[in-house]
Coordinates of C-alpha atoms in Angstrom, one line a residue:
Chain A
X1 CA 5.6 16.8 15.6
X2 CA 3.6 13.8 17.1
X3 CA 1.5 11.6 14.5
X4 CA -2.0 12.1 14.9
X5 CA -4.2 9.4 15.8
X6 CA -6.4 7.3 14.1
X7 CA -8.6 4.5 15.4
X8 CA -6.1 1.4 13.5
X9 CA -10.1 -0.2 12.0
X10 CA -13.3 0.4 11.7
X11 CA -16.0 -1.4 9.8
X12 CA -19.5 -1.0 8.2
X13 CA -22.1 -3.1 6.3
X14 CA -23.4 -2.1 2.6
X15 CA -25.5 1.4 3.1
X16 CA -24.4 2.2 6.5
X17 CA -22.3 4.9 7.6
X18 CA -19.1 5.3 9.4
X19 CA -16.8 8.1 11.1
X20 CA -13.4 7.9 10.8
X21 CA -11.3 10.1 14.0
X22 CA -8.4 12.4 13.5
X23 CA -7.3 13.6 16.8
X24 CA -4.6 15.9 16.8
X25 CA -3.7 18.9 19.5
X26 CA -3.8 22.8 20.0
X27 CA -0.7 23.2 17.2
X28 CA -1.9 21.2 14.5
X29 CA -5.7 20.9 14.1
X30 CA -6.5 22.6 16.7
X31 CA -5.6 25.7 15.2
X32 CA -5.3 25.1 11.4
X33 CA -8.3 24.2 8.8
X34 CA -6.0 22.3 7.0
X35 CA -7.0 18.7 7.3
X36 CA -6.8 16.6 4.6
X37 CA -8.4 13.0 4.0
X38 CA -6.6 10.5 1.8
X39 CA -7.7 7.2 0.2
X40 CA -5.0 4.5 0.0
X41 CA -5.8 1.2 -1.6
X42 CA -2.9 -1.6 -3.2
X43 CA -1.8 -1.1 -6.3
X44 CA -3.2 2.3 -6.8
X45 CA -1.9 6.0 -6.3
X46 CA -3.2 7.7 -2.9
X47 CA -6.3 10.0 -3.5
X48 CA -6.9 13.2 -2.0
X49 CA -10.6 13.1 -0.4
X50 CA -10.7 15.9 1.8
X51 CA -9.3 19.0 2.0
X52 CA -9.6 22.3 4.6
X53 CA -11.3 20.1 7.1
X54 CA -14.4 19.6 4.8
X55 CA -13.9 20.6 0.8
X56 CA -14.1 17.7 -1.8
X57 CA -12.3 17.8 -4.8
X58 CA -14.1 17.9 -7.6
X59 CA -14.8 14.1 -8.7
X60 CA -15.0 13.2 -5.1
X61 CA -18.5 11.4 -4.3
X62 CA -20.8 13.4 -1.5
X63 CA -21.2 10.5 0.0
X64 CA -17.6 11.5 1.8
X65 CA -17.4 14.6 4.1
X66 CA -15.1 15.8 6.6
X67 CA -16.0 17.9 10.0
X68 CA -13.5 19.8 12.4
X69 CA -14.3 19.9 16.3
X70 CA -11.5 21.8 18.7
X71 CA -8.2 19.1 17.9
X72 CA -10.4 16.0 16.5
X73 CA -11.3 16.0 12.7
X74 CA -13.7 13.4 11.1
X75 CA -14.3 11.8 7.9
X76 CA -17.9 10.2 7.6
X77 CA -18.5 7.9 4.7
X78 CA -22.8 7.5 4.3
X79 CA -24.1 5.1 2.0
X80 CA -21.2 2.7 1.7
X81 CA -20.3 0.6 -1.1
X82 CA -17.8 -2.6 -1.3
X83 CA -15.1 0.1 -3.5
X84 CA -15.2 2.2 -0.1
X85 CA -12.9 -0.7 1.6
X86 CA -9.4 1.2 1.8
X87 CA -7.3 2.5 4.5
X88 CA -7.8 6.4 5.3
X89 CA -5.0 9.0 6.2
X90 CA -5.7 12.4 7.4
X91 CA -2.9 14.7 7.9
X92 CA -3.0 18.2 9.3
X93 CA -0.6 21.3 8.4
X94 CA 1.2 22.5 11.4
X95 CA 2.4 25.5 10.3
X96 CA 6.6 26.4 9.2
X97 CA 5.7 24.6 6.0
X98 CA 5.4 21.3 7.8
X99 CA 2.9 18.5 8.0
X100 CA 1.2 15.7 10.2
X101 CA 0.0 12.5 9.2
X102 CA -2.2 9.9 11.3
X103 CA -1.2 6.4 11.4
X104 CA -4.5 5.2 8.8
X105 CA -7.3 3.3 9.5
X106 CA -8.4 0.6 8.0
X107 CA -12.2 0.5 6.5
X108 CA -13.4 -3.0 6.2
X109 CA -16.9 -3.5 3.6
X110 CA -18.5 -6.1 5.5
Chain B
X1 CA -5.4 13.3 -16.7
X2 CA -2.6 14.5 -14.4
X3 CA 0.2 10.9 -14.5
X4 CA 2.4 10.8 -12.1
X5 CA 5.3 7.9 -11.9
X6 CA 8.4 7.5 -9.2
X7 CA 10.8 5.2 -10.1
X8 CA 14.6 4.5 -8.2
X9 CA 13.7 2.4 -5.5
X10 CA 15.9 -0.2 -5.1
X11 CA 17.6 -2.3 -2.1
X12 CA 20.4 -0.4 -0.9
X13 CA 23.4 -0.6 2.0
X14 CA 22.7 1.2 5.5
X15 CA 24.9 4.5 4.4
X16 CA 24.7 4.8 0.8
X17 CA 22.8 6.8 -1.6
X18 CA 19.6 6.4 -4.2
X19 CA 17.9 9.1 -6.6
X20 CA 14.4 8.6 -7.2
X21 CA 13.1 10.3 -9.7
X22 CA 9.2 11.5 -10.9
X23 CA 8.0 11.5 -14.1
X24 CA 5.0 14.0 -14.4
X25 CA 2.5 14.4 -17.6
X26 CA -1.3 15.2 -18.4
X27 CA -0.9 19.0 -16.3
X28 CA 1.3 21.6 -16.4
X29 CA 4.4 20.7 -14.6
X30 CA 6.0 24.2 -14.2
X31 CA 3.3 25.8 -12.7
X32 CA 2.9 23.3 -9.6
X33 CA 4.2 22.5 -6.1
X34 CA 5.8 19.0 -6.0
X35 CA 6.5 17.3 -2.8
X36 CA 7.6 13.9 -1.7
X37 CA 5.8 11.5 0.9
X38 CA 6.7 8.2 2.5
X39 CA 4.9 5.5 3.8
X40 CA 6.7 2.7 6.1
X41 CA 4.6 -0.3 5.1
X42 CA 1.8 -1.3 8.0
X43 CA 2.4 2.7 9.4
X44 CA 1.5 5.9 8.6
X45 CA 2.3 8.4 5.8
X46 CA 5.1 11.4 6.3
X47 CA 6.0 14.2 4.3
X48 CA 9.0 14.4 3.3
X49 CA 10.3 17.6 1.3
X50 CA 8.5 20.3 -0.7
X51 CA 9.5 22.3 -4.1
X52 CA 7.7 25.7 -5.4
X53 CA 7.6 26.0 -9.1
X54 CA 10.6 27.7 -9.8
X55 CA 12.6 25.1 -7.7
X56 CA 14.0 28.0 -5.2
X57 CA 11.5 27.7 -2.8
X58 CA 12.2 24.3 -0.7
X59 CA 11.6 22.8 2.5
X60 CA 12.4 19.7 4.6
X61 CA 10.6 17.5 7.3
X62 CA 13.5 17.5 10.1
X63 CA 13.6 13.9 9.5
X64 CA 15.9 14.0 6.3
X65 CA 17.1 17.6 6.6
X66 CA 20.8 17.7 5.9
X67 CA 20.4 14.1 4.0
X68 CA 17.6 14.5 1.2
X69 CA 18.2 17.3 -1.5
X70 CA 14.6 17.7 -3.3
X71 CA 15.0 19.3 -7.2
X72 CA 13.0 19.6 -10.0
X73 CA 13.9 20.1 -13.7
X74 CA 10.8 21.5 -15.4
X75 CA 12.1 21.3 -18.6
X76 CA 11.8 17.5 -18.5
X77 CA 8.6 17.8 -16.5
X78 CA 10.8 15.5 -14.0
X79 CA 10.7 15.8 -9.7
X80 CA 14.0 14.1 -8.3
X81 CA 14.8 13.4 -4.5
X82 CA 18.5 12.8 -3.8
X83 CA 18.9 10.4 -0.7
X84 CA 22.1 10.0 1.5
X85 CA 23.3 8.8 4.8
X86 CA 19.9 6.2 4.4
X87 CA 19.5 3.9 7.5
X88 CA 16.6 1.3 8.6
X89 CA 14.6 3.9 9.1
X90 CA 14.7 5.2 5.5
X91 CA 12.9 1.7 4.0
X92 CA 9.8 2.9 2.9
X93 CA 7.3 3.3 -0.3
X94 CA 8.2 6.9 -1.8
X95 CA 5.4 8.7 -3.5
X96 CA 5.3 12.2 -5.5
X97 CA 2.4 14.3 -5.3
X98 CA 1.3 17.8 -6.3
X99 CA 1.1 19.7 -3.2
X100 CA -1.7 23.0 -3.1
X101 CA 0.0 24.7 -0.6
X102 CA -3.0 27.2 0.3
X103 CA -5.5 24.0 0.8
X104 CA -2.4 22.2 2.8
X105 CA -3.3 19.0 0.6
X106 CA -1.4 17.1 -1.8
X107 CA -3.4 16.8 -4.5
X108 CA -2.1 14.0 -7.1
X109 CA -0.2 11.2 -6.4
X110 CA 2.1 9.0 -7.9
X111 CA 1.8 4.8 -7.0
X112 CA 5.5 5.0 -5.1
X113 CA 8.7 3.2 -5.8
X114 CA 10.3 1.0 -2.9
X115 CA 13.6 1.7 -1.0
X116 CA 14.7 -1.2 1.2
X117 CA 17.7 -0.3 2.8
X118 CA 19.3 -3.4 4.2
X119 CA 22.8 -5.2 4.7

């Protein structure tokens, strides 16, 4: 399976918000509602942000949300705050008990 | 609060063998998925290998099928990944997670241990 892609940065002032793309094909998000969203920052464990496309686990702020259109997810991040500056993975199951990652983007807190 | 802590990584010769091993506290260990994830650093994430609960139920990404052998002793509360046959292409952080298998999400993660595989 092919990594799916992510834009490598993106970047947003205090309060602004920002879209993070996931574009995948036909065999993985195309066809699945299994897109995840994960927060990656040094020194700390990964944390799961988004899962099925759009459902935050519980301790996850609203201000993060996750949309689905035919292979491209999103992750949308409103209101942001310096502690949002991370990279961002989404991944996508692809069915046979197997999973795609994207290559992360980086958020910048300007 | 769910706790969970690789440890293994070393620097290792192209064809030889590591164990990493995950040390899991604050939930109950038996009754979740465990799966293992890599990041190379500067790329992307990729799975790795899955375990059910039970430890009979396993799976592999093709990239280390034949040459990783998953386990899990739930007794000790303790994930293990077996690595053989490692090349280049093996150097990576290594992290454990819980895995929900209906919401296709990993749930918990551990920071990762390093494997450099280098002569």
């Amino acid at each position: 399976q092919s990594a799916l892609t992510q834009p490598a940065s993106v970047s947003g002032s205090p309060g602004q918000s920002i879209t993070i793309s996931c574009t995948g094909t036909s065999s993985d998000i195309g066809t699945y509602n299994l897109v995840a969203w994960y927060q990656l920052k040094p020194g700390k464990a990964p944390k799961l942000m988004i899962y099925e496309v759009s459902k935050r686990p519980s301790g996850v702020s609203h201000r993060f949300s996750g949309s689905k259109s035919g292979n491209t997810a999103s992750l949308t991040i409103s209101g942001l705050q310096p502690e949002d500056e991370a990279d961002y993975h989404c991944s996508s199951y692809v069915g046979s008990d197997d999973w795609v990652f994207g290559g992360g983007t980086k958020l910048t807190v300007l | 609060q769910v706790h969970l802590v690789a440890s293994g990584g070393d620097l290792v010769k192209p064809g030889g063998s590591l164990r990493l091993s995950c040390a899991a506290s604050g939930f109950t260990f038996g009754d979740q998925y465990m799966a293992w994830i890599r990041q190379v650093p500067g790329r992307g994430l990729e799975w790795l290998a899955y375990v059910g609960t039970t430890g009979s139920t396993i799976y592999y990404a093709d990239s280390v099928k034949g040459r990783f052998t998953i386990s899990r002793d739930n007794a000790k509360n303790s994930l293990y990944l077996q690595m053989n046959g490692l090349g280049a292409e093996d150097t990576a952080v290594y992290h454990c997670a819980t895995l929900r298998p209906y919401w296709g999400a990993f749930e918990y993660w551990g920071q990762g241990t390093l494997v450099t595989v280098s002569s």
